[in-house]
Amino acid sequence: MEYNEIIQQVVEFLGTFAFAISGIRHAAAKHFDWFGGYVCGIAVAIGGGTIRDVMLGTTPFWMTNPIYIICTALALIFVIVFAKHLEGLRNTWFVFDTLGLALFTIAGIQKSLVFDQPFWVAIIMGCITGSAGGVIRDVLLNNEPVIFQREIYAMASVLGGITYWLLDYFGTPIEATVLSSFMVVCLMRFLAVRYHLALPTLKDE
């Protein structure tokens, strides 16, 4: 297995765990049962990557390795076991969601490049991988999808993708490229929430 492929798998695994916890916690807020929580966790964890892989014309990543299904189950157990200890950590779930967005953005870009897609396609695929799972989760929970709210979400993914492209263009080592892109997505999300940054809204008549 090549070094880049190992990095991609590690990123996808960490992203799956982070996003699964985020989805399960959103389900817990709606008082879903354990199975409902698992469904929400798996939806947000594999939803974006599944759409990406279908668009790339390859078998969805979770169908080739059961580790992602197992990872979501571990996330469910983690939330169940530590529910009382984590009840007051509201900001923690925002952190998990942000980590998942950043990690899956990178995973989407890397897999697109493996399939010889141009970088503009890779950036879009990174955004889809990072954001689409959250849309599926919000639809299941009957919430307004976060990408349609004012807070910056998908745009953080796009900025992370542009950062990845620029660093790759100038021949930056893969480790520094991945880390920098990850930090841009996370920093953009944290700053947007901390300082209430948002894109301009559309005006009706």
mmCIF file with all atom_site columns, C-alpha atoms in Angstrom:
data_model
loop_
_atom_site.group_PDB
_atom_site.id
_atom_site.type_symbol
_atom_site.label_atom_id
_atom_site.label_alt_id
_atom_site.label_comp_id
_atom_site.label_asym_id
_atom_site.label_entity_id
_atom_site.label_seq_id
_atom_site.pdbx_PDB_ins_code
_atom_site.Cartn_x
_atom_site.Cartn_y
_atom_site.Cartn_z
_atom_site.occupancy
_atom_site.B_iso_or_equiv
_atom_site.pdbx_formal_charge
_atom_site.auth_seq_id
_atom_site.auth_comp_id
_atom_site.auth_asym_id
_atom_site.auth_atom_id
_atom_site.pdbx_PDB_model_num
ATOM 1   C CA . MET A 1 1   ? 0.000   0.000  0.000   1.00 0.00 ? 1   MET A CA 1
ATOM 2   C CA . GLU A 1 2   ? 1.376   3.403  -0.962  1.00 0.00 ? 2   GLU A CA 1
ATOM 3   C CA . TYR A 1 3   ? 2.064   6.080  1.641   1.00 0.00 ? 3   TYR A CA 1
ATOM 4   C CA . ASN A 1 4   ? -0.631  8.415  0.262   1.00 0.00 ? 4   ASN A CA 1
ATOM 5   C CA . GLU A 1 5   ? -3.210  5.633  0.426   1.00 0.00 ? 5   GLU A CA 1
ATOM 6   C CA . ILE A 1 6   ? -2.350  4.980  4.073   1.00 0.00 ? 6   ILE A CA 1
ATOM 7   C CA . ILE A 1 7   ? -2.843  8.674  4.873   1.00 0.00 ? 7   ILE A CA 1
ATOM 8   C CA . GLN A 1 8   ? -6.162  8.660  3.009   1.00 0.00 ? 8   GLN A CA 1
ATOM 9   C CA . GLN A 1 9   ? -7.457  5.647  4.957   1.00 0.00 ? 9   GLN A CA 1
ATOM 10  C CA . VAL A 1 10  ? -6.386  7.119  8.290   1.00 0.00 ? 10  VAL A CA 1
ATOM 11  C CA . VAL A 1 11  ? -8.112  10.397 7.420   1.00 0.00 ? 11  VAL A CA 1
ATOM 12  C CA . GLU A 1 12  ? -11.313 8.590  6.375   1.00 0.00 ? 12  GLU A CA 1
ATOM 13  C CA . PHE A 1 13  ? -11.340 6.515  9.563   1.00 0.00 ? 13  PHE A CA 1
ATOM 14  C CA . LEU A 1 14  ? -10.871 9.531  11.841  1.00 0.00 ? 14  LEU A CA 1
ATOM 15  C CA . GLY A 1 15  ? -13.460 11.469 9.871   1.00 0.00 ? 15  GLY A CA 1
ATOM 16  C CA . THR A 1 16  ? -15.928 8.601  10.147  1.00 0.00 ? 16  THR A CA 1
ATOM 17  C CA . PHE A 1 17  ? -15.553 8.462  13.927  1.00 0.00 ? 17  PHE A CA 1
ATOM 18  C CA . ALA A 1 18  ? -15.863 12.233 14.342  1.00 0.00 ? 18  ALA A CA 1
ATOM 19  C CA . PHE A 1 19  ? -18.883 12.541 12.062  1.00 0.00 ? 19  PHE A CA 1
ATOM 20  C CA . ALA A 1 20  ? -20.578 9.461  13.545  1.00 0.00 ? 20  ALA A CA 1
ATOM 21  C CA . ILE A 1 21  ? -20.377 10.961 17.039  1.00 0.00 ? 21  ILE A CA 1
ATOM 22  C CA . SER A 1 22  ? -21.796 14.218 15.687  1.00 0.00 ? 22  SER A CA 1
ATOM 23  C CA . GLY A 1 23  ? -24.732 12.438 14.042  1.00 0.00 ? 23  GLY A CA 1
ATOM 24  C CA . ILE A 1 24  ? -25.466 10.284 17.091  1.00 0.00 ? 24  ILE A CA 1
ATOM 25  C CA . ARG A 1 25  ? -25.471 13.297 19.373  1.00 0.00 ? 25  ARG A CA 1
ATOM 26  C CA . HIS A 1 26  ? -27.925 15.127 17.115  1.00 0.00 ? 26  HIS A CA 1
ATOM 27  C CA . ALA A 1 27  ? -30.153 12.046 17.266  1.00 0.00 ? 27  ALA A CA 1
ATOM 28  C CA . ALA A 1 28  ? -29.837 11.971 21.068  1.00 0.00 ? 28  ALA A CA 1
ATOM 29  C CA . ALA A 1 29  ? -31.074 15.568 21.190  1.00 0.00 ? 29  ALA A CA 1
ATOM 30  C CA . LYS A 1 30  ? -34.228 14.325 19.433  1.00 0.00 ? 30  LYS A CA 1
ATOM 31  C CA . HIS A 1 31  ? -34.483 11.393 21.883  1.00 0.00 ? 31  HIS A CA 1
ATOM 32  C CA . PHE A 1 32  ? -34.048 8.706  19.214  1.00 0.00 ? 32  PHE A CA 1
ATOM 33  C CA . ASP A 1 33  ? -33.433 5.137  20.361  1.00 0.00 ? 33  ASP A CA 1
ATOM 34  C CA . TRP A 1 34  ? -30.071 3.416  19.909  1.00 0.00 ? 34  TRP A CA 1
ATOM 35  C CA . PHE A 1 35  ? -30.884 2.114  16.443  1.00 0.00 ? 35  PHE A CA 1
ATOM 36  C CA . GLY A 1 36  ? -32.102 5.525  15.327  1.00 0.00 ? 36  GLY A CA 1
ATOM 37  C CA . GLY A 1 37  ? -28.909 7.040  16.669  1.00 0.00 ? 37  GLY A CA 1
ATOM 38  C CA . TYR A 1 38  ? -26.843 4.512  14.740  1.00 0.00 ? 38  TYR A CA 1
ATOM 39  C CA . VAL A 1 39  ? -28.750 5.279  11.531  1.00 0.00 ? 39  VAL A CA 1
ATOM 40  C CA . CYS A 1 40  ? -28.087 9.001  11.949  1.00 0.00 ? 40  CYS A CA 1
ATOM 41  C CA . GLY A 1 41  ? -24.455 8.299  12.759  1.00 0.00 ? 41  GLY A CA 1
ATOM 42  C CA . ILE A 1 42  ? -23.942 6.102  9.708   1.00 0.00 ? 42  ILE A CA 1
ATOM 43  C CA . ALA A 1 43  ? -25.806 8.554  7.483   1.00 0.00 ? 43  ALA A CA 1
ATOM 44  C CA . VAL A 1 44  ? -23.522 11.445 8.317   1.00 0.00 ? 44  VAL A CA 1
ATOM 45  C CA . ALA A 1 45  ? -20.411 9.241  8.400   1.00 0.00 ? 45  ALA A CA 1
ATOM 46  C CA . ILE A 1 46  ? -20.777 7.594  4.983   1.00 0.00 ? 46  ILE A CA 1
ATOM 47  C CA . GLY A 1 47  ? -23.343 9.760  3.177   1.00 0.00 ? 47  GLY A CA 1
ATOM 48  C CA . GLY A 1 48  ? -20.985 12.269 1.600   1.00 0.00 ? 48  GLY A CA 1
ATOM 49  C CA . GLY A 1 49  ? -18.371 9.664  0.712   1.00 0.00 ? 49  GLY A CA 1
ATOM 50  C CA . THR A 1 50  ? -21.008 7.458  -0.894  1.00 0.00 ? 50  THR A CA 1
ATOM 51  C CA . ILE A 1 51  ? -22.221 10.281 -3.143  1.00 0.00 ? 51  ILE A CA 1
ATOM 52  C CA . ARG A 1 52  ? -18.602 11.078 -4.042  1.00 0.00 ? 52  ARG A CA 1
ATOM 53  C CA . ASP A 1 53  ? -17.775 7.484  -4.949  1.00 0.00 ? 53  ASP A CA 1
ATOM 54  C CA . VAL A 1 54  ? -20.921 7.048  -7.045  1.00 0.00 ? 54  VAL A CA 1
ATOM 55  C CA . MET A 1 55  ? -20.042 10.230 -8.955  1.00 0.00 ? 55  MET A CA 1
ATOM 56  C CA . LEU A 1 56  ? -16.486 8.932  -9.438  1.00 0.00 ? 56  LEU A CA 1
ATOM 57  C CA . GLY A 1 57  ? -17.849 5.650  -10.761 1.00 0.00 ? 57  GLY A CA 1
ATOM 58  C CA . THR A 1 58  ? -16.346 3.409  -8.081  1.00 0.00 ? 58  THR A CA 1
ATOM 59  C CA . THR A 1 59  ? -17.678 1.140  -5.342  1.00 0.00 ? 59  THR A CA 1
ATOM 60  C CA . PRO A 1 60  ? -18.568 3.192  -2.245  1.00 0.00 ? 60  PRO A CA 1
ATOM 61  C CA . PHE A 1 61  ? -15.714 3.043  0.244   1.00 0.00 ? 61  PHE A CA 1
ATOM 62  C CA . TRP A 1 62  ? -17.715 1.466  3.073   1.00 0.00 ? 62  TRP A CA 1
ATOM 63  C CA . MET A 1 63  ? -18.698 -1.500 0.861   1.00 0.00 ? 63  MET A CA 1
ATOM 64  C CA . THR A 1 64  ? -15.069 -2.570 0.461   1.00 0.00 ? 64  THR A CA 1
ATOM 65  C CA . ASN A 1 65  ? -14.106 -2.512 4.139   1.00 0.00 ? 65  ASN A CA 1
ATOM 66  C CA . PRO A 1 66  ? -16.421 -3.078 7.162   1.00 0.00 ? 66  PRO A CA 1
ATOM 67  C CA . ILE A 1 67  ? -14.220 -0.925 9.403   1.00 0.00 ? 67  ILE A CA 1
ATOM 68  C CA . TYR A 1 68  ? -16.395 2.136  8.755   1.00 0.00 ? 68  TYR A CA 1
ATOM 69  C CA . ILE A 1 69  ? -19.553 0.328  9.895   1.00 0.00 ? 69  ILE A CA 1
ATOM 70  C CA . ILE A 1 70  ? -17.667 -0.932 12.949  1.00 0.00 ? 70  ILE A CA 1
ATOM 71  C CA . CYS A 1 71  ? -16.276 2.544  13.586  1.00 0.00 ? 71  CYS A CA 1
ATOM 72  C CA . THR A 1 72  ? -19.801 3.983  13.718  1.00 0.00 ? 72  THR A CA 1
ATOM 73  C CA . ALA A 1 73  ? -20.836 1.248  16.164  1.00 0.00 ? 73  ALA A CA 1
ATOM 74  C CA . LEU A 1 74  ? -17.880 2.176  18.364  1.00 0.00 ? 74  LEU A CA 1
ATOM 75  C CA . ALA A 1 75  ? -18.943 5.816  18.206  1.00 0.00 ? 75  ALA A CA 1
ATOM 76  C CA . LEU A 1 76  ? -22.446 4.784  19.355  1.00 0.00 ? 76  LEU A CA 1
ATOM 77  C CA . ILE A 1 77  ? -21.012 2.802  22.266  1.00 0.00 ? 77  ILE A CA 1
ATOM 78  C CA . PHE A 1 78  ? -18.777 5.746  23.153  1.00 0.00 ? 78  PHE A CA 1
ATOM 79  C CA . VAL A 1 79  ? -21.742 8.130  23.306  1.00 0.00 ? 79  VAL A CA 1
ATOM 80  C CA . ILE A 1 80  ? -23.886 5.659  25.302  1.00 0.00 ? 80  ILE A CA 1
ATOM 81  C CA . VAL A 1 81  ? -21.184 4.855  27.861  1.00 0.00 ? 81  VAL A CA 1
ATOM 82  C CA . PHE A 1 82  ? -20.043 8.434  28.408  1.00 0.00 ? 82  PHE A CA 1
ATOM 83  C CA . ALA A 1 83  ? -23.432 10.138 27.932  1.00 0.00 ? 83  ALA A CA 1
ATOM 84  C CA . LYS A 1 84  ? -23.614 11.515 31.485  1.00 0.00 ? 84  LYS A CA 1
ATOM 85  C CA . HIS A 1 85  ? -20.064 12.806 31.394  1.00 0.00 ? 85  HIS A CA 1
ATOM 86  C CA . LEU A 1 86  ? -20.531 14.434 28.002  1.00 0.00 ? 86  LEU A CA 1
ATOM 87  C CA . GLU A 1 87  ? -23.945 15.954 28.594  1.00 0.00 ? 87  GLU A CA 1
ATOM 88  C CA . GLY A 1 88  ? -22.607 19.411 29.384  1.00 0.00 ? 88  GLY A CA 1
ATOM 89  C CA . LEU A 1 89  ? -20.017 19.484 26.623  1.00 0.00 ? 89  LEU A CA 1
ATOM 90  C CA . ARG A 1 90  ? -22.151 21.161 23.979  1.00 0.00 ? 90  ARG A CA 1
ATOM 91  C CA . ASN A 1 91  ? -19.154 22.776 22.326  1.00 0.00 ? 91  ASN A CA 1
ATOM 92  C CA . THR A 1 92  ? -17.506 19.369 22.046  1.00 0.00 ? 92  THR A CA 1
ATOM 93  C CA . TRP A 1 93  ? -20.070 18.241 19.466  1.00 0.00 ? 93  TRP A CA 1
ATOM 94  C CA . PHE A 1 94  ? -19.385 21.311 17.384  1.00 0.00 ? 94  PHE A CA 1
ATOM 95  C CA . VAL A 1 95  ? -15.695 20.365 17.518  1.00 0.00 ? 95  VAL A CA 1
ATOM 96  C CA . PHE A 1 96  ? -16.424 16.788 16.388  1.00 0.00 ? 96  PHE A CA 1
ATOM 97  C CA . ASP A 1 97  ? -18.546 18.076 13.520  1.00 0.00 ? 97  ASP A CA 1
ATOM 98  C CA . THR A 1 98  ? -15.795 20.490 12.478  1.00 0.00 ? 98  THR A CA 1
ATOM 99  C CA . LEU A 1 99  ? -13.132 17.776 12.648  1.00 0.00 ? 99  LEU A CA 1
ATOM 100 C CA . GLY A 1 100 ? -15.300 15.503 10.526  1.00 0.00 ? 100 GLY A CA 1
ATOM 101 C CA . LEU A 1 101 ? -15.825 18.250 7.958   1.00 0.00 ? 101 LEU A CA 1
ATOM 102 C CA . ALA A 1 102 ? -12.099 18.947 7.701   1.00 0.00 ? 102 ALA A CA 1
ATOM 103 C CA . LEU A 1 103 ? -11.045 15.297 7.556   1.00 0.00 ? 103 LEU A CA 1
ATOM 104 C CA . PHE A 1 104 ? -13.647 14.295 4.993   1.00 0.00 ? 104 PHE A CA 1
ATOM 105 C CA . THR A 1 105 ? -12.874 17.321 2.847   1.00 0.00 ? 105 THR A CA 1
ATOM 106 C CA . ILE A 1 106 ? -9.290  16.104 2.604   1.00 0.00 ? 106 ILE A CA 1
ATOM 107 C CA . ALA A 1 107 ? -10.362 12.503 1.997   1.00 0.00 ? 107 ALA A CA 1
ATOM 108 C CA . GLY A 1 108 ? -12.647 13.597 -0.834  1.00 0.00 ? 108 GLY A CA 1
ATOM 109 C CA . ILE A 1 109 ? -9.902  15.605 -2.509  1.00 0.00 ? 109 ILE A CA 1
ATOM 110 C CA . GLN A 1 110 ? -7.357  12.812 -2.224  1.00 0.00 ? 110 GLN A CA 1
ATOM 111 C CA . LYS A 1 111 ? -9.637  10.130 -3.614  1.00 0.00 ? 111 LYS A CA 1
ATOM 112 C CA . SER A 1 112 ? -10.662 12.341 -6.537  1.00 0.00 ? 112 SER A CA 1
ATOM 113 C CA . LEU A 1 113 ? -7.019  12.914 -7.395  1.00 0.00 ? 113 LEU A CA 1
ATOM 114 C CA . VAL A 1 114 ? -6.378  9.162  -7.262  1.00 0.00 ? 114 VAL A CA 1
ATOM 115 C CA . PHE A 1 115 ? -9.028  8.868  -9.984  1.00 0.00 ? 115 PHE A CA 1
ATOM 116 C CA . ASP A 1 116 ? -7.153  11.485 -12.058 1.00 0.00 ? 116 ASP A CA 1
ATOM 117 C CA . GLN A 1 117 ? -9.813  14.157 -11.696 1.00 0.00 ? 117 GLN A CA 1
ATOM 118 C CA . PRO A 1 118 ? -8.777  17.796 -12.251 1.00 0.00 ? 118 PRO A CA 1
ATOM 119 C CA . PHE A 1 119 ? -8.310  19.836 -9.100  1.00 0.00 ? 119 PHE A CA 1
ATOM 120 C CA . TRP A 1 120 ? -11.486 21.870 -9.545  1.00 0.00 ? 120 TRP A CA 1
ATOM 121 C CA . VAL A 1 121 ? -13.453 18.611 -9.513  1.00 0.00 ? 121 VAL A CA 1
ATOM 122 C CA . ALA A 1 122 ? -11.449 17.407 -6.503  1.00 0.00 ? 122 ALA A CA 1
ATOM 123 C CA . ILE A 1 123 ? -12.358 20.554 -4.562  1.00 0.00 ? 123 ILE A CA 1
ATOM 124 C CA . ILE A 1 124 ? -16.050 20.048 -5.322  1.00 0.00 ? 124 ILE A CA 1
ATOM 125 C CA . MET A 1 125 ? -15.802 16.385 -4.341  1.00 0.00 ? 125 MET A CA 1
ATOM 126 C CA . GLY A 1 126 ? -14.099 17.389 -1.116  1.00 0.00 ? 126 GLY A CA 1
ATOM 127 C CA . CYS A 1 127 ? -16.980 19.723 -0.335  1.00 0.00 ? 127 CYS A CA 1
ATOM 128 C CA . ILE A 1 128 ? -19.546 17.033 -1.146  1.00 0.00 ? 128 ILE A CA 1
ATOM 129 C CA . THR A 1 129 ? -17.708 14.471 0.972   1.00 0.00 ? 129 THR A CA 1
ATOM 130 C CA . GLY A 1 130 ? -17.550 16.849 3.908   1.00 0.00 ? 130 GLY A CA 1
ATOM 131 C CA . SER A 1 131 ? -21.008 18.423 3.684   1.00 0.00 ? 131 SER A CA 1
ATOM 132 C CA . ALA A 1 132 ? -23.489 15.982 2.128   1.00 0.00 ? 132 ALA A CA 1
ATOM 133 C CA . GLY A 1 133 ? -23.582 13.618 5.100   1.00 0.00 ? 133 GLY A CA 1
ATOM 134 C CA . GLY A 1 134 ? -24.674 16.470 7.336   1.00 0.00 ? 134 GLY A CA 1
ATOM 135 C CA . VAL A 1 135 ? -27.463 17.338 4.901   1.00 0.00 ? 135 VAL A CA 1
ATOM 136 C CA . ILE A 1 136 ? -28.724 13.741 5.008   1.00 0.00 ? 136 ILE A CA 1
ATOM 137 C CA . ARG A 1 137 ? -28.558 13.776 8.809   1.00 0.00 ? 137 ARG A CA 1
ATOM 138 C CA . ASP A 1 138 ? -30.508 17.026 9.054   1.00 0.00 ? 138 ASP A CA 1
ATOM 139 C CA . VAL A 1 139 ? -33.182 15.757 6.658   1.00 0.00 ? 139 VAL A CA 1
ATOM 140 C CA . LEU A 1 140 ? -33.582 12.592 8.765   1.00 0.00 ? 140 LEU A CA 1
ATOM 141 C CA . LEU A 1 141 ? -33.877 14.731 11.899  1.00 0.00 ? 141 LEU A CA 1
ATOM 142 C CA . ASN A 1 142 ? -36.252 17.201 10.228  1.00 0.00 ? 142 ASN A CA 1
ATOM 143 C CA . ASN A 1 143 ? -33.826 20.070 10.770  1.00 0.00 ? 143 ASN A CA 1
ATOM 144 C CA . GLU A 1 144 ? -32.840 22.817 8.378   1.00 0.00 ? 144 GLU A CA 1
ATOM 145 C CA . PRO A 1 145 ? -29.581 21.605 6.757   1.00 0.00 ? 145 PRO A CA 1
ATOM 146 C CA . VAL A 1 146 ? -26.626 23.471 8.192   1.00 0.00 ? 146 VAL A CA 1
ATOM 147 C CA . ILE A 1 147 ? -25.295 24.387 4.730   1.00 0.00 ? 147 ILE A CA 1
ATOM 148 C CA . PHE A 1 148 ? -28.461 26.449 4.154   1.00 0.00 ? 148 PHE A CA 1
ATOM 149 C CA . GLN A 1 149 ? -28.049 28.368 7.381   1.00 0.00 ? 149 GLN A CA 1
ATOM 150 C CA . ARG A 1 150 ? -26.081 31.596 7.611   1.00 0.00 ? 150 ARG A CA 1
ATOM 151 C CA . GLU A 1 151 ? -23.068 30.152 9.405   1.00 0.00 ? 151 GLU A CA 1
ATOM 152 C CA . ILE A 1 152 ? -20.110 29.296 7.202   1.00 0.00 ? 152 ILE A CA 1
ATOM 153 C CA . TYR A 1 153 ? -19.911 25.529 6.680   1.00 0.00 ? 153 TYR A CA 1
ATOM 154 C CA . ALA A 1 154 ? -19.488 24.337 3.102   1.00 0.00 ? 154 ALA A CA 1
ATOM 155 C CA . MET A 1 155 ? -17.416 27.426 2.270   1.00 0.00 ? 155 MET A CA 1
ATOM 156 C CA . ALA A 1 156 ? -14.909 26.364 4.924   1.00 0.00 ? 156 ALA A CA 1
ATOM 157 C CA . SER A 1 157 ? -14.589 23.086 3.042   1.00 0.00 ? 157 SER A CA 1
ATOM 158 C CA . VAL A 1 158 ? -14.061 24.925 -0.256  1.00 0.00 ? 158 VAL A CA 1
ATOM 159 C CA . LEU A 1 159 ? -11.351 27.126 1.287   1.00 0.00 ? 159 LEU A CA 1
ATOM 160 C CA . GLY A 1 160 ? -9.645  24.046 2.655   1.00 0.00 ? 160 GLY A CA 1
ATOM 161 C CA . GLY A 1 161 ? -9.736  22.520 -0.817  1.00 0.00 ? 161 GLY A CA 1
ATOM 162 C CA . ILE A 1 162 ? -8.231  25.626 -2.407  1.00 0.00 ? 162 ILE A CA 1
ATOM 163 C CA . THR A 1 163 ? -5.473  25.560 0.214   1.00 0.00 ? 163 THR A CA 1
ATOM 164 C CA . TYR A 1 164 ? -4.745  21.910 -0.632  1.00 0.00 ? 164 TYR A CA 1
ATOM 165 C CA . TRP A 1 165 ? -4.556  22.757 -4.338  1.00 0.00 ? 165 TRP A CA 1
ATOM 166 C CA . LEU A 1 166 ? -2.211  25.725 -3.865  1.00 0.00 ? 166 LEU A CA 1
ATOM 167 C CA . LEU A 1 167 ? 0.180   23.816 -1.634  1.00 0.00 ? 167 LEU A CA 1
ATOM 168 C CA . ASP A 1 168 ? 0.165   20.810 -3.947  1.00 0.00 ? 168 ASP A CA 1
ATOM 169 C CA . TYR A 1 169 ? 0.820   23.098 -6.921  1.00 0.00 ? 169 TYR A CA 1
ATOM 170 C CA . PHE A 1 170 ? 3.978   24.438 -5.267  1.00 0.00 ? 170 PHE A CA 1
ATOM 171 C CA . GLY A 1 171 ? 5.203   20.941 -4.408  1.00 0.00 ? 171 GLY A CA 1
ATOM 172 C CA . THR A 1 172 ? 4.607   21.048 -0.661  1.00 0.00 ? 172 THR A CA 1
ATOM 173 C CA . PRO A 1 173 ? 5.085   17.654 1.059   1.00 0.00 ? 173 PRO A CA 1
ATOM 174 C CA . ILE A 1 174 ? 1.842   15.698 1.492   1.00 0.00 ? 174 ILE A CA 1
ATOM 175 C CA . GLU A 1 175 ? 2.002   15.822 5.309   1.00 0.00 ? 175 GLU A CA 1
ATOM 176 C CA . ALA A 1 176 ? 2.227   19.623 5.367   1.00 0.00 ? 176 ALA A CA 1
ATOM 177 C CA . THR A 1 177 ? -0.459  19.928 2.677   1.00 0.00 ? 177 THR A CA 1
ATOM 178 C CA . VAL A 1 178 ? -2.918  17.749 4.597   1.00 0.00 ? 178 VAL A CA 1
ATOM 179 C CA . LEU A 1 179 ? -2.209  19.474 7.905   1.00 0.00 ? 179 LEU A CA 1
ATOM 180 C CA . SER A 1 180 ? -2.522  22.974 6.434   1.00 0.00 ? 180 SER A CA 1
ATOM 181 C CA . SER A 1 181 ? -5.779  22.180 4.657   1.00 0.00 ? 181 SER A CA 1
ATOM 182 C CA . PHE A 1 182 ? -7.138  20.629 7.846   1.00 0.00 ? 182 PHE A CA 1
ATOM 183 C CA . MET A 1 183 ? -6.208  23.714 9.869   1.00 0.00 ? 183 MET A CA 1
ATOM 184 C CA . VAL A 1 184 ? -7.801  26.103 7.355   1.00 0.00 ? 184 VAL A CA 1
ATOM 185 C CA . VAL A 1 185 ? -11.152 24.299 7.503   1.00 0.00 ? 185 VAL A CA 1
ATOM 186 C CA . CYS A 1 186 ? -11.138 24.103 11.301  1.00 0.00 ? 186 CYS A CA 1
ATOM 187 C CA . LEU A 1 187 ? -9.940  27.678 11.785  1.00 0.00 ? 187 LEU A CA 1
ATOM 188 C CA . MET A 1 188 ? -12.539 29.027 9.371   1.00 0.00 ? 188 MET A CA 1
ATOM 189 C CA . ARG A 1 189 ? -15.334 27.212 11.200  1.00 0.00 ? 189 ARG A CA 1
ATOM 190 C CA . PHE A 1 190 ? -14.142 28.285 14.635  1.00 0.00 ? 190 PHE A CA 1
ATOM 191 C CA . LEU A 1 191 ? -13.727 31.929 13.600  1.00 0.00 ? 191 LEU A CA 1
ATOM 192 C CA . ALA A 1 192 ? -17.097 31.973 11.840  1.00 0.00 ? 192 ALA A CA 1
ATOM 193 C CA . VAL A 1 193 ? -18.902 30.747 14.944  1.00 0.00 ? 193 VAL A CA 1
ATOM 194 C CA . ARG A 1 194 ? -16.849 32.806 17.384  1.00 0.00 ? 194 ARG A CA 1
ATOM 195 C CA . TYR A 1 195 ? -17.300 36.093 15.503  1.00 0.00 ? 195 TYR A CA 1
ATOM 196 C CA . HIS A 1 196 ? -20.647 35.306 13.833  1.00 0.00 ? 196 HIS A CA 1
ATOM 197 C CA . LEU A 1 197 ? -19.193 35.491 10.324  1.00 0.00 ? 197 LEU A CA 1
ATOM 198 C CA . ALA A 1 198 ? -21.598 34.682 7.514   1.00 0.00 ? 198 ALA A CA 1
ATOM 199 C CA . LEU A 1 199 ? -22.073 35.154 3.809   1.00 0.00 ? 199 LEU A CA 1
ATOM 200 C CA . PRO A 1 200 ? -24.552 37.851 2.673   1.00 0.00 ? 200 PRO A CA 1
ATOM 201 C CA . THR A 1 201 ? -28.137 36.678 2.484   1.00 0.00 ? 201 THR A CA 1
ATOM 202 C CA . LEU A 1 202 ? -30.347 36.866 -0.584  1.00 0.00 ? 202 LEU A CA 1
ATOM 203 C CA . LYS A 1 203 ? -33.018 39.555 -0.513  1.00 0.00 ? 203 LYS A CA 1
ATOM 204 C CA . ASP A 1 204 ? -36.550 39.081 -1.738  1.00 0.00 ? 204 ASP A CA 1
ATOM 205 C CA . GLU A 1 205 ? -38.623 41.907 -3.188  1.00 0.00 ? 205 GLU A CA 1
#
